Tab-separated table of C-alpha atoms in Angstrom:
chain	number	residue	atom	x	y	z
A	1	MET	CA	-3.960	-24.162	-9.158
A	2	ALA	CA	-2.780	-26.709	-6.694
A	3	LYS	CA	0.099	-25.043	-5.453
A	4	THR	CA	1.306	-25.642	-1.905
A	5	ILE	CA	1.659	-22.888	0.834
A	6	GLY	CA	5.523	-23.289	0.146
A	7	GLN	CA	5.303	-23.049	-3.456
A	8	GLU	CA	3.144	-19.782	-2.873
A	9	PHE	CA	5.877	-18.294	-0.467
A	10	VAL	CA	8.648	-19.463	-2.793
A	11	LYS	CA	7.790	-17.843	-5.973
A	12	GLY	CA	7.914	-14.414	-4.720
A	13	LEU	CA	11.491	-15.064	-3.876
A	14	TRP	CA	12.315	-15.602	-7.364
A	15	GLU	CA	9.961	-16.428	-9.994
A	16	GLU	CA	8.014	-13.536	-9.240
A	17	ILE	CA	10.450	-11.257	-7.273
A	18	PRO	CA	9.662	-7.679	-7.453
A	19	PRO	CA	10.694	-5.269	-8.674
A	20	PHE	CA	12.684	-7.512	-10.993
A	21	ARG	CA	10.128	-10.013	-12.530
A	22	LEU	CA	6.936	-7.792	-11.489
A	23	VAL	CA	7.974	-4.393	-12.612
A	24	LEU	CA	5.933	-2.500	-9.952
A	25	GLY	CA	6.840	-0.276	-6.952
A	26	LEU	CA	9.821	1.428	-8.735
A	27	CYS	CA	9.805	4.921	-6.816
A	28	PRO	CA	10.674	3.369	-3.406
A	29	THR	CA	12.683	1.172	-4.988
A	30	LEU	CA	14.991	4.031	-6.213
A	31	ALA	CA	14.178	6.301	-3.664
A	32	VAL	CA	15.255	4.475	-0.700
A	33	THR	CA	18.060	2.550	-1.504
A	34	LYS	CA	20.723	5.089	-0.903
A	35	SER	CA	22.161	3.381	1.696
A	36	VAL	CA	21.484	-0.511	3.242
A	37	GLU	CA	19.724	0.469	6.043
A	38	ASN	CA	17.194	2.265	4.552
A	39	GLY	CA	16.468	-0.503	2.028
A	40	ILE	CA	16.035	-3.060	4.589
A	41	GLY	CA	13.712	-0.584	6.653
A	42	MET	CA	11.472	-0.089	3.695
A	43	GLY	CA	11.257	-3.980	2.890
A	44	LEU	CA	10.251	-4.509	6.037
A	45	ALA	CA	7.711	-1.656	6.334
A	46	THR	CA	5.946	-2.902	2.788
A	47	THR	CA	6.422	-6.424	3.733
A	48	PHE	CA	4.221	-6.042	7.044
A	49	VAL	CA	1.619	-4.106	4.887
A	50	LEU	CA	1.340	-6.563	2.493
A	51	VAL	CA	1.121	-9.266	4.977
A	52	CYS	CA	-1.528	-7.459	7.070
A	53	ALA	CA	-3.664	-6.224	4.098
A	54	ASN	CA	-3.534	-9.717	1.972
A	55	ILE	CA	-4.891	-11.570	5.223
A	56	LEU	CA	-7.705	-8.817	5.775
A	57	VAL	CA	-8.963	-8.542	1.894
A	58	SER	CA	-9.060	-12.446	1.819
A	59	ILE	CA	-11.097	-12.589	4.904
A	60	LEU	CA	-13.168	-9.695	3.790
A	61	SER	CA	-13.472	-10.923	-0.102
A	62	GLY	CA	-16.448	-12.473	0.191
A	63	ILE	CA	-18.569	-9.259	1.871
A	64	ILE	CA	-16.954	-6.602	-0.468
A	65	PRO	CA	-19.249	-5.896	-3.696
A	66	SER	CA	-16.875	-6.320	-6.698
A	67	LYS	CA	-17.788	-2.769	-7.930
A	68	ILE	CA	-16.167	-0.787	-5.032
A	69	ARG	CA	-13.571	-3.149	-4.271
A	70	ILE	CA	-10.564	-1.450	-5.287
A	71	ALA	CA	-11.774	1.602	-3.227
A	72	CYS	CA	-12.237	-0.701	-0.170
A	73	PHE	CA	-8.901	-2.452	-0.852
A	74	ILE	CA	-7.296	1.018	-0.780
A	75	ILE	CA	-8.865	1.947	2.348
A	76	ILE	CA	-7.599	-1.651	4.080
A	77	ILE	CA	-3.956	-0.761	2.527
A	78	ALA	CA	-3.921	2.989	3.671
A	79	THR	CA	-5.292	1.588	7.544
A	80	PHE	CA	-1.945	-0.575	8.019
A	81	VAL	CA	0.179	2.100	6.292
A	82	THR	CA	-0.906	4.616	8.954
A	83	VAL	CA	-0.125	1.948	11.490
A	84	VAL	CA	3.670	1.626	10.275
A	85	GLU	CA	3.656	5.351	10.040
A	86	LEU	CA	2.708	5.799	13.552
A	87	VAL	CA	4.659	2.889	14.858
A	88	MET	CA	8.206	3.942	13.128
A	89	GLN	CA	7.324	7.615	14.146
A	90	ALA	CA	7.386	6.070	17.925
A	91	TYR	CA	10.361	3.541	17.860
A	92	THR	CA	12.506	4.216	15.001
A	93	TYR	CA	12.448	8.044	14.468
A	94	GLN	CA	15.633	8.418	12.599
A	95	LEU	CA	14.627	5.917	10.196
A	96	PHE	CA	11.008	7.460	9.754
A	97	MET	CA	13.090	10.871	9.056
A	98	GLU	CA	15.036	9.200	6.327
A	99	LEU	CA	12.191	7.748	4.225
A	100	GLY	CA	10.419	10.786	4.689
A	101	ILE	CA	7.398	10.863	2.417
A	102	PHE	CA	8.073	7.137	1.035
A	103	ILE	CA	6.267	5.836	4.068
A	104	PRO	CA	2.942	7.146	3.461
A	105	LEU	CA	3.353	6.390	-0.226
A	106	ILE	CA	3.399	2.896	0.461
A	107	VAL	CA	-0.379	3.266	-0.081
A	108	VAL	CA	0.338	3.846	-3.881
A	109	ASN	CA	2.873	1.111	-4.281
A	110	CYS	CA	1.274	-0.899	-7.053
A	111	ILE	CA	2.812	-4.112	-5.649
A	112	VAL	CA	0.752	-4.011	-2.436
A	113	LEU	CA	-2.491	-3.297	-4.501
A	114	GLY	CA	-1.782	-6.035	-6.843
A	115	ARG	CA	-1.133	-8.751	-4.760
A	116	SER	CA	-4.651	-7.834	-2.893
A	117	GLU	CA	-6.681	-7.512	-6.608
A	118	ALA	CA	-4.430	-10.346	-8.477
A	119	PHE	CA	-4.161	-12.788	-5.709
A	120	ALA	CA	-5.536	-12.092	-1.825
A	121	SER	CA	-9.299	-11.538	-3.433
A	122	LYS	CA	-9.137	-14.803	-5.115
A	123	ASN	CA	-7.572	-17.213	-2.458
A	124	GLY	CA	-7.970	-18.162	1.120
A	125	VAL	CA	-6.431	-16.860	4.040
A	126	ILE	CA	-3.182	-19.088	4.794
A	127	PRO	CA	-2.312	-19.048	0.864
A	128	SER	CA	-2.753	-15.294	1.010
A	129	LEU	CA	-0.279	-14.773	4.114
A	130	ALA	CA	2.563	-17.059	2.555
A	131	ASP	CA	2.002	-15.114	-1.025
A	132	GLY	CA	2.284	-11.584	1.131
A	133	LEU	CA	5.064	-12.961	3.154
A	134	GLY	CA	6.916	-14.268	-0.099
A	135	ILE	CA	6.523	-11.243	-2.056
A	136	GLY	CA	7.261	-8.926	0.768
A	137	ILE	CA	10.707	-10.716	1.525
A	138	GLY	CA	11.597	-10.699	-2.156
A	139	PHE	CA	10.751	-7.006	-2.413
A	140	THR	CA	13.221	-6.608	0.914
A	141	LEU	CA	15.782	-9.107	-0.699
A	142	SER	CA	15.877	-6.790	-4.056
A	143	LEU	CA	15.892	-3.500	-1.819
A	144	THR	CA	19.026	-4.636	0.170
A	145	ALA	CA	20.796	-6.001	-3.051
A	146	ILE	CA	20.140	-2.744	-4.976
A	147	SER	CA	21.116	-0.473	-1.767
A	148	ALA	CA	24.241	-2.656	-0.930
A	149	VAL	CA	25.761	-2.015	-4.683
A	150	ARG	CA	24.662	2.068	-4.514
A	151	GLU	CA	25.778	2.351	-1.045
A	152	SER	CA	29.250	0.282	-1.583
A	153	LEU	CA	30.032	2.072	-4.585
A	154	GLY	CA	28.396	5.421	-4.032
A	155	SER	CA	29.831	6.151	-0.745
A	156	GLY	CA	32.286	3.251	0.066
A	157	THR	CA	30.450	2.101	3.204
A	158	LEU	CA	28.243	-1.057	3.621
A	159	LEU	CA	25.886	-0.660	6.692
A	160	GLY	CA	27.730	2.558	7.794
A	161	TYR	CA	31.034	0.331	7.707
A	162	SER	CA	34.039	1.771	5.751
A	163	ILE	CA	34.654	-1.348	3.038
A	164	PHE	CA	37.181	-0.283	0.600
A	165	GLY	CA	39.679	1.630	3.185
A	166	PRO	CA	40.432	5.212	2.811
A	167	SER	CA	42.010	5.425	-0.570
A	168	PHE	CA	38.537	4.966	-2.165
A	169	GLU	CA	36.982	7.759	-3.837
A	170	PRO	CA	33.420	6.963	-3.793
A	171	PHE	CA	31.400	7.706	-6.935
A	172	SER	CA	28.803	10.102	-5.276
A	173	PHE	CA	27.079	9.642	-8.745
A	174	MET	CA	25.647	6.389	-7.761
A	175	VAL	CA	23.821	7.863	-4.511
A	176	GLU	CA	22.089	10.711	-6.798
A	177	ALA	CA	19.347	9.782	-8.880
A	178	PRO	CA	20.542	9.033	-12.188
A	179	GLY	CA	22.987	6.415	-10.386
A	180	ALA	CA	19.492	4.876	-8.925
A	181	PHE	CA	18.088	4.424	-12.506
A	182	ILE	CA	21.441	3.120	-14.377
A	183	CYS	CA	21.993	0.532	-11.138
A	184	LEU	CA	18.522	-0.594	-11.381
A	185	GLY	CA	18.706	-0.793	-15.210
A	186	LEU	CA	21.929	-2.900	-15.246
A	187	LEU	CA	20.573	-5.277	-12.570
A	188	LEU	CA	17.546	-5.945	-14.348
A	189	CYS	CA	19.911	-6.800	-17.166
A	190	ILE	CA	22.065	-9.057	-15.424
A	191	MET	CA	18.481	-10.848	-13.875
A	192	ASN	CA	18.006	-11.194	-17.816
A	193	ILE	CA	20.848	-12.916	-18.499
A	194	ILE	CA	20.831	-15.341	-15.671
A	195	GLY	CA	16.963	-16.011	-15.907
A	196	ARG	CA	17.458	-17.106	-19.643
A	197	LYS	CA	19.825	-19.967	-18.991
B	1	MET	CA	6.930	37.751	-7.744
B	2	GLY	CA	10.599	36.851	-7.643
B	3	ASP	CA	10.032	33.888	-5.146
B	4	TYR	CA	7.101	32.322	-7.267
B	5	LEU	CA	9.908	32.543	-10.237
B	6	VAL	CA	12.273	30.549	-8.047
B	7	LEU	CA	9.570	28.345	-6.601
B	8	ILE	CA	8.551	27.535	-10.262
B	9	VAL	CA	12.056	26.869	-11.556
B	10	SER	CA	12.721	24.535	-8.846
B	11	SER	CA	9.619	22.609	-8.590
B	12	MET	CA	9.530	22.265	-12.635
B	13	LEU	CA	13.324	21.593	-13.340
B	14	ILE	CA	15.710	21.244	-10.299
B	15	ASN	CA	13.417	19.060	-8.069
B	16	ASN	CA	12.050	17.292	-10.849
B	17	ILE	CA	9.391	15.106	-9.574
B	18	THR	CA	10.408	12.097	-11.582
B	19	LEU	CA	14.194	12.552	-12.526
B	20	ALA	CA	15.087	14.072	-8.883
B	21	GLN	CA	12.636	12.762	-6.538
B	22	TYR	CA	11.777	9.309	-7.873
B	23	LEU	CA	7.982	9.721	-7.973
B	24	GLY	CA	5.798	8.444	-10.486
B	25	ILE	CA	8.208	6.044	-11.829
B	26	CYS	CA	5.784	3.629	-12.843
B	27	PRO	CA	3.797	5.609	-15.483
B	28	PHE	CA	7.349	7.064	-16.684
B	29	ILE	CA	8.142	4.156	-17.826
B	30	GLY	CA	4.969	2.267	-18.348
B	31	THR	CA	3.540	4.875	-20.796
B	32	SER	CA	6.525	6.248	-22.451
B	33	LYS	CA	6.858	3.761	-25.304
B	34	LYS	CA	4.851	6.013	-27.721
B	35	MET	CA	4.838	9.832	-28.009
B	36	GLU	CA	0.945	9.567	-28.079
B	37	THR	CA	0.508	7.607	-24.754
B	38	ALA	CA	3.277	10.188	-23.130
B	39	THR	CA	1.130	13.454	-23.980
B	40	GLY	CA	-1.910	11.703	-22.936
B	41	MET	CA	-0.293	10.541	-19.816
B	42	ALA	CA	1.321	14.019	-19.391
B	43	GLY	CA	-2.056	15.765	-19.845
B	44	ALA	CA	-4.327	13.544	-17.450
B	45	VAL	CA	-1.525	14.204	-14.861
B	46	VAL	CA	-1.302	17.965	-15.184
B	47	PHE	CA	-4.987	18.348	-14.660
B	48	VAL	CA	-5.489	15.679	-11.827
B	49	MET	CA	-2.228	16.822	-10.038
B	50	THR	CA	-3.155	20.143	-9.813
B	51	LEU	CA	-6.939	19.638	-8.818
B	52	ALA	CA	-5.979	17.241	-5.943
B	53	ALA	CA	-2.971	19.202	-4.724
B	54	ILE	CA	-5.701	22.186	-4.117
B	55	ILE	CA	-8.231	20.194	-2.774
B	56	THR	CA	-5.898	18.093	-0.188
B	57	TRP	CA	-4.170	21.156	0.858
B	58	CYS	CA	-7.573	22.739	1.925
B	59	ILE	CA	-8.753	19.347	3.450
B	60	ASP	CA	-5.601	19.470	5.406
B	61	THR	CA	-5.504	23.041	6.547
B	62	TYR	CA	-9.340	23.436	7.180
B	63	LEU	CA	-10.376	20.060	8.463
B	64	LEU	CA	-7.297	17.617	9.515
B	65	LYS	CA	-5.511	20.346	11.294
B	66	THR	CA	-8.554	22.168	12.791
B	67	LEU	CA	-9.795	18.671	14.352
B	68	GLY	CA	-6.065	17.793	15.385
B	69	ILE	CA	-6.525	14.709	13.271
B	70	GLU	CA	-3.311	14.521	11.406
B	71	PHE	CA	-2.859	10.975	11.944
B	72	LEU	CA	-5.769	10.129	9.313
B	73	ARG	CA	-3.706	12.202	6.464
B	74	THR	CA	-2.494	9.324	4.835
B	75	ILE	CA	-6.457	7.650	4.487
B	76	ALA	CA	-8.181	10.911	3.796
B	77	PHE	CA	-5.406	12.010	0.909
B	78	ILE	CA	-5.801	8.484	-0.784
B	79	LEU	CA	-9.572	8.598	-0.806
B	80	VAL	CA	-9.800	11.987	-1.827
B	81	ILE	CA	-7.417	11.211	-5.091
B	82	ALA	CA	-9.557	7.931	-6.019
B	83	SER	CA	-12.854	9.586	-5.534
B	84	LEU	CA	-11.685	12.710	-7.543
B	85	VAL	CA	-10.315	10.518	-10.099
B	86	GLN	CA	-13.702	9.125	-10.378
B	87	PHE	CA	-15.354	12.303	-10.365
B	88	VAL	CA	-13.448	13.649	-13.182
B	89	GLU	CA	-13.689	10.791	-15.379
B	90	MET	CA	-17.632	10.676	-15.302
B	91	PHE	CA	-17.656	14.443	-15.664
B	92	LEU	CA	-15.204	14.570	-18.825
B	93	LYS	CA	-17.070	11.744	-20.263
B	94	LYS	CA	-20.372	13.874	-19.789
B	95	SER	CA	-19.489	17.143	-20.555
B	96	ILE	CA	-16.037	17.598	-22.802
B	97	PRO	CA	-16.129	13.794	-24.540
B	98	ALA	CA	-13.426	15.066	-26.704
B	99	LEU	CA	-10.769	15.193	-23.953
B	100	TYR	CA	-12.171	12.306	-22.476
B	101	ALA	CA	-11.456	10.334	-25.355
B	102	GLY	CA	-7.908	11.309	-25.157
B	103	LEU	CA	-7.478	10.993	-21.584
B	104	GLY	CA	-9.658	8.462	-21.127
B	105	ILE	CA	-7.904	5.106	-20.301
B	106	PHE	CA	-5.035	7.106	-18.494
B	107	LEU	CA	-7.273	8.571	-15.649
B	108	PRO	CA	-7.728	5.057	-13.586
B	109	LEU	CA	-4.176	4.770	-13.727
B	110	ILE	CA	-3.655	7.889	-12.051
B	111	THR	CA	-5.155	6.863	-8.592
B	112	THR	CA	-1.884	4.659	-7.824
B	113	ASN	CA	0.621	7.161	-9.603
B	114	CYS	CA	2.879	8.107	-6.363
B	115	ALA	CA	3.618	11.561	-8.322
B	116	VAL	CA	-0.141	12.837	-7.292
B	117	MET	CA	-0.184	11.740	-3.646
B	118	GLY	CA	3.867	12.834	-3.288
B	119	VAL	CA	3.065	16.257	-4.565
B	120	CYS	CA	-0.069	16.429	-2.191
B	121	LEU	CA	2.314	15.499	0.746
B	122	ILE	CA	5.298	17.791	-0.186
B	123	ASN	CA	3.157	20.748	0.025
B	124	ILE	CA	1.948	19.660	3.584
B	125	GLN	CA	5.630	18.850	4.338
B	126	GLU	CA	7.115	22.145	3.263
B	127	GLU	CA	4.274	24.187	4.835
B	128	TYR	CA	3.272	25.954	1.827
B	129	LYS	CA	0.543	28.728	1.490
B	130	PHE	CA	-2.190	28.391	-0.689
B	131	LEU	CA	-0.829	30.481	-3.539
B	132	GLU	CA	2.780	28.961	-3.206
B	133	ALA	CA	1.113	25.243	-3.010
B	134	LEU	CA	-1.001	25.963	-6.258
B	135	THR	CA	2.163	27.332	-8.065
B	136	ALA	CA	4.397	24.352	-6.753
B	137	SER	CA	1.668	21.741	-7.707
B	138	ILE	CA	1.055	23.109	-11.377
B	139	SER	CA	5.169	23.396	-11.877
B	140	TYR	CA	5.896	19.778	-10.751
B	141	ALA	CA	2.872	18.424	-12.982
B	142	LEU	CA	4.231	20.346	-15.679
B	143	GLY	CA	7.650	19.244	-15.095
B	144	PHE	CA	6.605	15.616	-14.796
B	145	GLY	CA	4.963	16.091	-18.373
B	146	LEU	CA	8.238	17.680	-19.736
B	147	ALA	CA	10.085	14.650	-18.522
B	148	LEU	CA	7.805	12.147	-19.844
B	149	ILE	CA	7.490	13.741	-22.941
B	150	LEU	CA	11.486	14.291	-23.775
B	151	PHE	CA	11.683	10.505	-22.217
B	152	ALA	CA	8.984	9.229	-24.669
B	153	GLY	CA	10.990	11.012	-27.539
B	154	VAL	CA	14.198	9.365	-26.554
B	155	ARG	CA	12.831	5.882	-26.325
B	156	GLU	CA	11.170	6.078	-30.020
B	157	ARG	CA	14.604	6.719	-31.153
B	158	VAL	CA	16.502	3.869	-28.937
B	159	VAL	CA	13.909	1.201	-30.287
B	160	LEU	CA	15.596	2.128	-33.518
B	161	GLY	CA	19.207	1.066	-32.508
B	162	ARG	CA	20.215	-2.291	-32.050
B	163	VAL	CA	19.962	-3.262	-28.129
B	164	PRO	CA	21.250	-6.404	-26.773
B	165	ARG	CA	18.750	-8.894	-25.807
B	166	PRO	CA	18.986	-8.769	-21.907
B	167	LEU	CA	19.196	-5.106	-21.974
B	168	GLN	CA	16.127	-4.608	-24.045
B	169	ASP	CA	12.812	-2.799	-23.049
B	170	THR	CA	12.449	-1.946	-19.356
B	171	SER	CA	16.358	-2.304	-18.631
B	172	ILE	CA	17.494	0.112	-21.265
B	173	GLY	CA	14.585	2.461	-20.544
B	174	LEU	CA	15.877	3.019	-16.692
B	175	VAL	CA	19.572	3.453	-18.370
B	176	THR	CA	17.905	5.936	-20.572
B	177	ALA	CA	16.243	7.537	-17.911
B	178	GLY	CA	19.595	7.544	-15.759
B	179	MET	CA	21.056	9.622	-18.692
B	180	LEU	CA	18.014	12.049	-18.751
B	181	ALA	CA	18.333	12.679	-14.895
B	182	LEU	CA	21.945	13.042	-15.334
B	183	ALA	CA	21.052	16.161	-18.003
B	184	PHE	CA	18.444	17.418	-15.353
B	185	ILE	CA	21.335	17.691	-12.471
B	186	GLY	CA	22.835	20.476	-14.799
B	187	PHE	CA	19.547	22.741	-13.851
B	188	LYS	CA	21.248	22.667	-10.306
B	189	GLY	CA	23.130	25.845	-11.046
B	190	LEU	CA	20.004	27.882	-12.402
B	191	VAL	CA	18.782	28.889	-8.423
């Protein structure tokens, strides 16, 4: 367990990058990756919750009785999710409407609870912060990658700009549910091929 | 009566909670390797989802809205769901041991099943009345069960095939789920 802070941070970007390596938090991954903008927004919201929850859990882990720790973690997470929800509603209303119920559903994103339980409750504040930030940014990168594939093929745009020119016929299939599943499955397969070398 | 029929069909098939609304994917992928675990999970979800949706609907309507504290909705709902799951687990263990033996290990997992929380939130968002919320929740839950059991059946067959190594397990699972979702799109013409 002699990992440095830097290593804790970096492992979230490749070694344990969600949702590819840790197959958790699939619902938001599939649901919000219709466009790159939504993907990044969701990623950042989750990162914020992850970092704050990790810090608070690591501070409080000495006080929380182990029998009711899961319930306590969930309340901590829910508090930060409410904060995100209200902030987004106030400043980025458009994005808030697009993401819809998936913002309150960050509460039940297994990545967040998983990190609190598996990492923050056993480590100090600074490593927990690094861990939360690493996993959060890893998650944001994955969402960006998936949404870049889906948006470019499904609507022929990237961040709203047309990239293939007017003659391109978008496969509307990619922005619908089946496209999401198949796209993630194939990306997972590519990750497996790269990871094996 | 016709309205309810439309509601049932659209909640169960057209807007299927997993295959069209992307909720509850983790248990959908996680428990679908074997038919037994899939039916167990489906049963537990139908049970908890219906109860949770009714209770959170009442809390939202009679407590949060009357007191004007809707911003606490997320915290209130997750607390209700978590304690409900605990309560159901204890109740089943004590009074219906046979059912508990069947659903046992799946119950704690349901707390972080976003489909349960999702349905509760959808009911509020769509501003359903009590009976509508009840019908929609049961239909959503049955739709989840249907999708899960169908998917488990397909996956049991896929295991027998020769799948290239990088595609194995979750990867081929997701692609299979994509095909199933494609089939469910066909229901769009129903209503």
